[in-house]
Tab-separated table of C-alpha atoms and ligand atoms in Angstrom:
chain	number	residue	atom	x	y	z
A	1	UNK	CA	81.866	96.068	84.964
A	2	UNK	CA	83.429	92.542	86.318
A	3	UNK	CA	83.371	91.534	90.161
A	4	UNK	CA	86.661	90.463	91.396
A	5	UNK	CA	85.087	87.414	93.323
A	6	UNK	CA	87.441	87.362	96.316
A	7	UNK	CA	85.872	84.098	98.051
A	8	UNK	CA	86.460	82.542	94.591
A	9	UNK	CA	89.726	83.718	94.507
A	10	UNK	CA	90.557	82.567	97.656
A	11	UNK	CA	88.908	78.805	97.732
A	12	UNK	CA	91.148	77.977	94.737
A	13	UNK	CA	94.640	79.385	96.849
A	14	UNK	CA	93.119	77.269	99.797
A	15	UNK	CA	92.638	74.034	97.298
A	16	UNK	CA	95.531	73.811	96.131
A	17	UNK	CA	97.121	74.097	99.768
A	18	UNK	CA	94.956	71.214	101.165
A	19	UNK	CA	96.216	68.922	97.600
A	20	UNK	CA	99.925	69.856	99.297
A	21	UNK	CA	99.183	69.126	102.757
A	22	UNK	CA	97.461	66.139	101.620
A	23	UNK	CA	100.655	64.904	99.543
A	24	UNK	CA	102.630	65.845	102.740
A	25	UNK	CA	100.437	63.471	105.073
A	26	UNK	CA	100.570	60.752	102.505
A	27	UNK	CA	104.012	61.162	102.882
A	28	UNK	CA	104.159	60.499	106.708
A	29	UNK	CA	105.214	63.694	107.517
A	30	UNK	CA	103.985	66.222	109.747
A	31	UNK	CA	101.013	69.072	108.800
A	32	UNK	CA	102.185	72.742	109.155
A	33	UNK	CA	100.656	74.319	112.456
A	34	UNK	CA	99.374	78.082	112.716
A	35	UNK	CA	99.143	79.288	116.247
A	36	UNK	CA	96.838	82.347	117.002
A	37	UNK	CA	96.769	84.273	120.323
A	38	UNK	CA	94.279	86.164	121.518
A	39	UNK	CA	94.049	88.450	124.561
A	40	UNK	CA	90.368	88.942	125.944
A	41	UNK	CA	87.494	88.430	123.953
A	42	UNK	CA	86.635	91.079	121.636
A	43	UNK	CA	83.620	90.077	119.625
A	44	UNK	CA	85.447	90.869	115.746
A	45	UNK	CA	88.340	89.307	116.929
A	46	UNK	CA	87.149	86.058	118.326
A	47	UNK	CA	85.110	86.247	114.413
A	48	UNK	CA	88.164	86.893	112.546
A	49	UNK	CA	90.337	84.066	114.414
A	50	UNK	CA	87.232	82.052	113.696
A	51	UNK	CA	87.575	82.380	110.097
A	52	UNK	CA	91.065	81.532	110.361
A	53	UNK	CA	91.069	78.616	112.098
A	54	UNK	CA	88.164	77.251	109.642
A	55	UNK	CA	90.635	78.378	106.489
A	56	UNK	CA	93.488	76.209	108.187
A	57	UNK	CA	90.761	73.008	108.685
A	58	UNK	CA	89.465	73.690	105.091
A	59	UNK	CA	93.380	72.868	104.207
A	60	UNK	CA	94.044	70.024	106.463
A	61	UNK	CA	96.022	72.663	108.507
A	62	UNK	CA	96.380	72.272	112.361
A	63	UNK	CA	95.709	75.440	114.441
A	64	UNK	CA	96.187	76.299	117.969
A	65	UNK	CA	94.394	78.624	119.746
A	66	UNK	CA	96.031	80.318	122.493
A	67	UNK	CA	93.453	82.491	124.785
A	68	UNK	CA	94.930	85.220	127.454
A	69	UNK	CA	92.368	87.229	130.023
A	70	UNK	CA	91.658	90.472	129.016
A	71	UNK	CA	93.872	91.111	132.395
A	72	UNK	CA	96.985	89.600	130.526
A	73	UNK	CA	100.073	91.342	130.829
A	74	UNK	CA	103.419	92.200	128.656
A	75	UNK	CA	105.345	89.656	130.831
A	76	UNK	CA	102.277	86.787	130.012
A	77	UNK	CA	102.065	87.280	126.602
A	78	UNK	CA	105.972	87.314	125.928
A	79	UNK	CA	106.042	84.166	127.822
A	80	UNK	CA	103.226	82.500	125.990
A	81	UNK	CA	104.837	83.639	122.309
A	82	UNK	CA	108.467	82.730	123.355
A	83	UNK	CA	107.364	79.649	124.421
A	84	UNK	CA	105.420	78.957	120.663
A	85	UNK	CA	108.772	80.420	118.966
A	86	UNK	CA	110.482	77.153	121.086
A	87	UNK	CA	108.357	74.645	119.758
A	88	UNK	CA	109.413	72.478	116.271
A	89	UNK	CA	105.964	72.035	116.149
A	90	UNK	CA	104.273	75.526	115.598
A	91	UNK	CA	105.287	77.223	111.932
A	92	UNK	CA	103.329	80.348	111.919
A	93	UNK	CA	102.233	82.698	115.387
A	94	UNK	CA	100.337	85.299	114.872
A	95	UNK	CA	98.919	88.023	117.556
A	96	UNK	CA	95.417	89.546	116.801
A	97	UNK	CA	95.032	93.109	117.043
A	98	UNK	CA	94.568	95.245	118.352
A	99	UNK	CA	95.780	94.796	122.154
A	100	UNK	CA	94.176	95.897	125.151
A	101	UNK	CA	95.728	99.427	125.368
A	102	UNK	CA	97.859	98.073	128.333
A	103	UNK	CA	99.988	96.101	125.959
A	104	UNK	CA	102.450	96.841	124.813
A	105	UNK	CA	102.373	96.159	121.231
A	106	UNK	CA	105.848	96.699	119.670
A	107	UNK	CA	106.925	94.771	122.263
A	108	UNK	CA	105.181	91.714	121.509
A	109	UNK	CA	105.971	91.807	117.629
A	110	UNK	CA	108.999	92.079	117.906
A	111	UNK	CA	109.425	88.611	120.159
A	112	UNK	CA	107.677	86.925	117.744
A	113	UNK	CA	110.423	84.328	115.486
A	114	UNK	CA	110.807	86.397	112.446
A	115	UNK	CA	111.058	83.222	110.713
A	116	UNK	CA	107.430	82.338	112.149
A	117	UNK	CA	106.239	85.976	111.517
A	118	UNK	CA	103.284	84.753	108.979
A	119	UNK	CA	101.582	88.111	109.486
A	120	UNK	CA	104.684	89.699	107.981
A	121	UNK	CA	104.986	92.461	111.062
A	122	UNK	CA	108.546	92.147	112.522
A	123	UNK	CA	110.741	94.736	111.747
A	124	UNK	CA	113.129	91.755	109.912
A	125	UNK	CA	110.352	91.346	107.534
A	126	UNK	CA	109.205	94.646	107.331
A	127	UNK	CA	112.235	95.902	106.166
A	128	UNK	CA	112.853	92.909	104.183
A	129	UNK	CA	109.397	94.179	102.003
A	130	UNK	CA	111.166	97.825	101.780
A	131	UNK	CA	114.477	96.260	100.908
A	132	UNK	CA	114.120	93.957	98.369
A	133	UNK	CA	114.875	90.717	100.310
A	134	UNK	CA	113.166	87.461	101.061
A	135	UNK	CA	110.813	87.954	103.648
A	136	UNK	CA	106.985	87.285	105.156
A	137	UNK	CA	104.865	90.043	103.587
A	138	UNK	CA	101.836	90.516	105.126
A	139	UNK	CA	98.645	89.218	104.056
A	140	UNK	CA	95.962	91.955	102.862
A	141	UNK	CA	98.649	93.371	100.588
A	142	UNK	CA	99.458	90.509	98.939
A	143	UNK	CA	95.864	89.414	98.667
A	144	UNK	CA	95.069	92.579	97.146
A	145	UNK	CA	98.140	92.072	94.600
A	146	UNK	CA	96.867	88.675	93.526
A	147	UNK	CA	92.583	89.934	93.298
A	148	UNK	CA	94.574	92.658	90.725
A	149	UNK	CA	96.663	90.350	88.363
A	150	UNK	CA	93.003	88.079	88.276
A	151	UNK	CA	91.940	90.641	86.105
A	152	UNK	CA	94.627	89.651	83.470
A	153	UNK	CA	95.748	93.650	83.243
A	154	UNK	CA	98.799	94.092	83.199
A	155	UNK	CA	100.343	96.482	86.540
A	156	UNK	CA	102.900	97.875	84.812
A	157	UNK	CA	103.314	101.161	83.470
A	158	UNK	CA	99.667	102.074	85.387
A	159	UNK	CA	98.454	104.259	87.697
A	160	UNK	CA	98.452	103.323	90.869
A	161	UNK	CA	96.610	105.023	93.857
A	162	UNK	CA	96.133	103.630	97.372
A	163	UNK	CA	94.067	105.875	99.567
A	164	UNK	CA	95.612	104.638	103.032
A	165	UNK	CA	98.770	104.510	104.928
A	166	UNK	CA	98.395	102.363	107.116
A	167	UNK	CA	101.265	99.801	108.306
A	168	UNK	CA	99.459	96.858	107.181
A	169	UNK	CA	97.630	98.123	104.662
A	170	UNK	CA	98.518	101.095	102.937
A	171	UNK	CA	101.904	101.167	102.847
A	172	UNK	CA	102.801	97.386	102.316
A	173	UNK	CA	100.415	97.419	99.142
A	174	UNK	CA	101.722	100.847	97.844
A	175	UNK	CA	105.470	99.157	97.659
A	176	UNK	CA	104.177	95.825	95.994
A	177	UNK	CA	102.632	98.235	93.062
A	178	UNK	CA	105.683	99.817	93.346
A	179	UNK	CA	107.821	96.685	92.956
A	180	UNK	CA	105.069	95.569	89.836
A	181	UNK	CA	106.489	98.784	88.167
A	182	UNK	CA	103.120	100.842	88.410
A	183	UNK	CA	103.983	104.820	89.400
A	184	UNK	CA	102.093	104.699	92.136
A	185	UNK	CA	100.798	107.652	94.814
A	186	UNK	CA	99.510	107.362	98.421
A	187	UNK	CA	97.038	109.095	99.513
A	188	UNK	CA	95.551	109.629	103.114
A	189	UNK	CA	93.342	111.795	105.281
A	190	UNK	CA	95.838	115.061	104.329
A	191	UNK	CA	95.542	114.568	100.761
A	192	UNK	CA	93.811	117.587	99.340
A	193	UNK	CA	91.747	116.952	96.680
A	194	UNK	CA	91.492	113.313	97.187
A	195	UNK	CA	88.833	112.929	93.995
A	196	UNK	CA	91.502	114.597	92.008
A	197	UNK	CA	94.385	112.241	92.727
A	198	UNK	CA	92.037	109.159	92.591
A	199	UNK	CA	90.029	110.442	89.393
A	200	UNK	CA	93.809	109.565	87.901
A	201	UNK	CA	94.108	105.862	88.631
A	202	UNK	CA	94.064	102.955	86.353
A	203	UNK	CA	94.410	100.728	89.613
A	204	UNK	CA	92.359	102.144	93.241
A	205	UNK	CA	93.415	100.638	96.072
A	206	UNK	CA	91.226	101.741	99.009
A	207	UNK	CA	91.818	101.059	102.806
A	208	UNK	CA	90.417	103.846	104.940
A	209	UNK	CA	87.643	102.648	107.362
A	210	UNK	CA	85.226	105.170	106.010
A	211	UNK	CA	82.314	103.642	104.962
A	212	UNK	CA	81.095	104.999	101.297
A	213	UNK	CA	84.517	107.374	100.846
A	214	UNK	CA	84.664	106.565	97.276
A	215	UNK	CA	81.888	107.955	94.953
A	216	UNK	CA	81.108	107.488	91.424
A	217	UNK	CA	82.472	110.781	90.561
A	218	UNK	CA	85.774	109.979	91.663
A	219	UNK	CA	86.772	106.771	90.018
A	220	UNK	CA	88.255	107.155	86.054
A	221	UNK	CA	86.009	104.456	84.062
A	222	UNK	CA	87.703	101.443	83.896
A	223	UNK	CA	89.482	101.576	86.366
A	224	UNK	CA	90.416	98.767	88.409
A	225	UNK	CA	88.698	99.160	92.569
A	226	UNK	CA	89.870	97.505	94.950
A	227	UNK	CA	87.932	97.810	98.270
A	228	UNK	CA	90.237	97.123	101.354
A	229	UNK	CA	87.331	98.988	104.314
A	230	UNK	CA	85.349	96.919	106.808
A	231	UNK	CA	82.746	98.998	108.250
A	232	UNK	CA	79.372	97.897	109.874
A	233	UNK	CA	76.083	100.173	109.671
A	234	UNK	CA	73.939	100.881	111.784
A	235	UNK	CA	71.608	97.656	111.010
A	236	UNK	CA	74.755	95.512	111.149
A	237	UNK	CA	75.461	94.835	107.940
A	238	UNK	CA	78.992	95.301	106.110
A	239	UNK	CA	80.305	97.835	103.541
A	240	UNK	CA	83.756	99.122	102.231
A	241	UNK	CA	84.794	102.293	102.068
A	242	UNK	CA	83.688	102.424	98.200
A	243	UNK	CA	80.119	103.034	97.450
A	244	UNK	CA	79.733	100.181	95.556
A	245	UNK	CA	76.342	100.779	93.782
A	246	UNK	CA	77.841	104.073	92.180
A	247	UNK	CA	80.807	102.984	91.210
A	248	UNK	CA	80.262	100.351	89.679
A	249	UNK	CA	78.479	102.011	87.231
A	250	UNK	CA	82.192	103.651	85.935
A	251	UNK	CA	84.737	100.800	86.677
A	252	UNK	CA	85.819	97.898	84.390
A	253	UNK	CA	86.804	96.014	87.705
A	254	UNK	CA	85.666	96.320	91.437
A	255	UNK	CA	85.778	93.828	94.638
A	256	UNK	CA	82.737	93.515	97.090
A	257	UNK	CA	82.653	93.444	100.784
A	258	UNK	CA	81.956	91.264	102.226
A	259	UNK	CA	83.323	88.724	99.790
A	260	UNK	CA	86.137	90.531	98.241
A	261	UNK	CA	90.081	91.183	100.525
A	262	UNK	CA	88.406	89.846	103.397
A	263	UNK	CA	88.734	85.963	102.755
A	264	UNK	CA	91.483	86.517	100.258
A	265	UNK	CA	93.823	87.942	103.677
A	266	UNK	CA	93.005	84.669	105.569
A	267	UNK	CA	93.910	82.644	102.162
A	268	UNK	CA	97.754	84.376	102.103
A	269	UNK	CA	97.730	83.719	106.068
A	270	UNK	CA	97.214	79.794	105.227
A	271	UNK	CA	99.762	80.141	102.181
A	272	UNK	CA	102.490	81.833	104.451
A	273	UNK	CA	101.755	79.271	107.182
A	274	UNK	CA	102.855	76.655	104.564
A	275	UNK	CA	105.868	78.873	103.759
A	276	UNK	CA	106.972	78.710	106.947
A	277	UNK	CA	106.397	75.523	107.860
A	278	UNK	CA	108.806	74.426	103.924
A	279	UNK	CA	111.223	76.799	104.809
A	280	UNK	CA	111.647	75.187	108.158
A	281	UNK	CA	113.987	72.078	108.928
A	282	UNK	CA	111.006	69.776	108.882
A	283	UNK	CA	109.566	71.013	105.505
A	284	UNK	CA	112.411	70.801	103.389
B	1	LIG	P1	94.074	102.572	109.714
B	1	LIG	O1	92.979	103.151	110.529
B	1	LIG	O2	95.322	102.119	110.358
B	1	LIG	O3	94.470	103.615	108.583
B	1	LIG	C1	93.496	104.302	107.843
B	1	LIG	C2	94.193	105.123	106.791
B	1	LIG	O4	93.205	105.787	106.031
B	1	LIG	C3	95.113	106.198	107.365
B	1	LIG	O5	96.368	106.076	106.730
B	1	LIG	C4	94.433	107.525	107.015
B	1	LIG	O6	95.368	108.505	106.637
B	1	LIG	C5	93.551	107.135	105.845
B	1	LIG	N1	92.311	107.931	105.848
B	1	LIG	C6	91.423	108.026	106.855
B	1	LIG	N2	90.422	108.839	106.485
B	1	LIG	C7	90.667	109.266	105.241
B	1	LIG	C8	90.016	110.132	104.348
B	1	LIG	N3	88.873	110.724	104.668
B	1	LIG	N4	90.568	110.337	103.139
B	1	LIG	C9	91.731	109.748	102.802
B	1	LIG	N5	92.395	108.906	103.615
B	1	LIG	C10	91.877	108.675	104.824
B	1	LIG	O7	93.385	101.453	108.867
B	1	LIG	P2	93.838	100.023	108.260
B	1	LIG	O8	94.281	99.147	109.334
B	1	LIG	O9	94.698	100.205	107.053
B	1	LIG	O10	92.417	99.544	107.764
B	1	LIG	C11	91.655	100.288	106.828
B	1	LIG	C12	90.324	99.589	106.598
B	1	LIG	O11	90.593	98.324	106.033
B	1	LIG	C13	89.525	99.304	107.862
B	1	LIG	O12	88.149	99.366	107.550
B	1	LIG	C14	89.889	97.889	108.212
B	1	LIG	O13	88.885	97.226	108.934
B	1	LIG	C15	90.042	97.304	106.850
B	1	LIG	N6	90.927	96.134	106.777
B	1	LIG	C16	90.461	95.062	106.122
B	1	LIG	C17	91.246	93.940	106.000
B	1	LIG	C18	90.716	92.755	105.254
B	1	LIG	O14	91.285	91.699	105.339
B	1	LIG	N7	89.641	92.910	104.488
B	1	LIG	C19	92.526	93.918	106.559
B	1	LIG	C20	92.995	95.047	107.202
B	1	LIG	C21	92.187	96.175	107.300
């Protein structure tokens, strides 16, 4: 069994961002700027946007934290991202979820520049993912895509399933298989027989939120795991939704948590921060 080593992974994606930012200084020109708003102060949040804004530093990146009260409403927030969309000097906004349930969060997505979309959650680029055309895909999946091709196995031709169908998750990564030519099945919390249809996968691409979901028993050996779930127990530690100590006693491949998608998501953020800011008038 090999450990996809997702903070490896994702330092070398973030080194070779900070050599290009570091070319584009010594050039004179201007660093790519990711903007992140949050609205009140949930305690994961605040650590996610944390880990962020330390993976834009690590590159030589500038961020901007915008904070909104708890209290914030539709009108605030709209203001606050149509006033980022205005500036030449932001390249990538991005909202963290979830909203305070008096948000309204369709709303605010959709204000948000497509062009500066780095999460990859406007409509424009949503549909862009389903339709074939150039657009911001969003990060997890793509992270995921790259911690797969690491293991030098080919995608194509496999079997693909993602347990998950989420809008971020599940269903971005289930098309990028899909694009990579594997046949590739969804599953989610109606799928009978889950065991059955995962026993069947040369690729597992899990992204539930249920902590230990995936046993031994249900893996086909060899297979590649890749384990999308962040779940804390009860003495605050955190675990996937794979039970990693079984099953990685049948895999060829699996990813850890913490340590696995987690830091490889932030390292795609960085990378389509720097997309924006080259496909903008300033970068090119
Ligand atoms: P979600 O809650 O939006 O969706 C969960 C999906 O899992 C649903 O489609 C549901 O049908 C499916 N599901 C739930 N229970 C199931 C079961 N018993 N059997 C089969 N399918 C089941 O979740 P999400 O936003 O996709 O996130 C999933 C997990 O991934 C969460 O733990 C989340 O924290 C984590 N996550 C991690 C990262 C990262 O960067 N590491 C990014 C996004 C999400």
């Amino acid at each position: 069994m090999n450990i996809i080593d997702g903070k490896a992974l994702s330092l070398e994606i973030k080194e070779t961002i900070r050599q290009r930012i570091a070319g584009l200084t010594a050039e004179g020109k201007r660093k790519p700027c990711l903007a992140m708003i949050l609205v009140g102060s949930n305690p994961a949040s605040r650590s996610y946007l944390r880990g962020k804004g330390n993976a834009a530093a690590f590159t030589g990146m500038d961020s901007r934290l915008v904070e909104l009260p708890e209290t914030a409403g539709n009108a605030e927030l709209l203001q606050e991202i149509a006033r980022l969309n205005a500036d030449d000097g932001v390249d990538g906004i991005l909202v963290q979820l979830p909203l305070p349930s008096h948000i309204d969060e369709n709303l605010v997505l959709d204000a948000i520049l497509p062009s500066k979309d780095v999460d990859g959650f406007h409509p424009i680029n949503v549909a862009g993912l389903w339709m074939g055309r150039p657009c911001f895909v969003p990060c997890t999946p793509q992270g995921i895509i790259h911690m797969i091709e690491s293991t030098g196995q080919p995608i194509e031709g496999k079997r693909a399933v993602v347990v998950g169908r989420s809008k971020i998750v599940g269903r971005p990564v289930s098309k990028l298989l899909l694009d990579r030519n594997a046949t590739v099945t969804t599953a989610h919390s109606r799928t009978a027989d889950l065991g059955a249809v995962t026993r069947d996968a040369d690729i597992l691409v899990v992204a539930t939120g249920h902590a230990g979901l995936i046993t031994a028993d249900m893996v086909k050996p060899g297979a590649i795991v890749i384990d999308v779930g962040i779940n804390r127990t009860a003495d605050g530690r955190l675990t996937g939704d794979v039970d990693f100590d079984s099953v990685s006693q049948v895999a060829g491949w699996i990813s850890p948590v913490p340590g696995g998608v987690g830091p490889m998501t932030i390292a795609y953020l960085i990378k389509n921060t720097l997309r924006a800011y080259e496909l903008s008038a300033e970068g090119r």
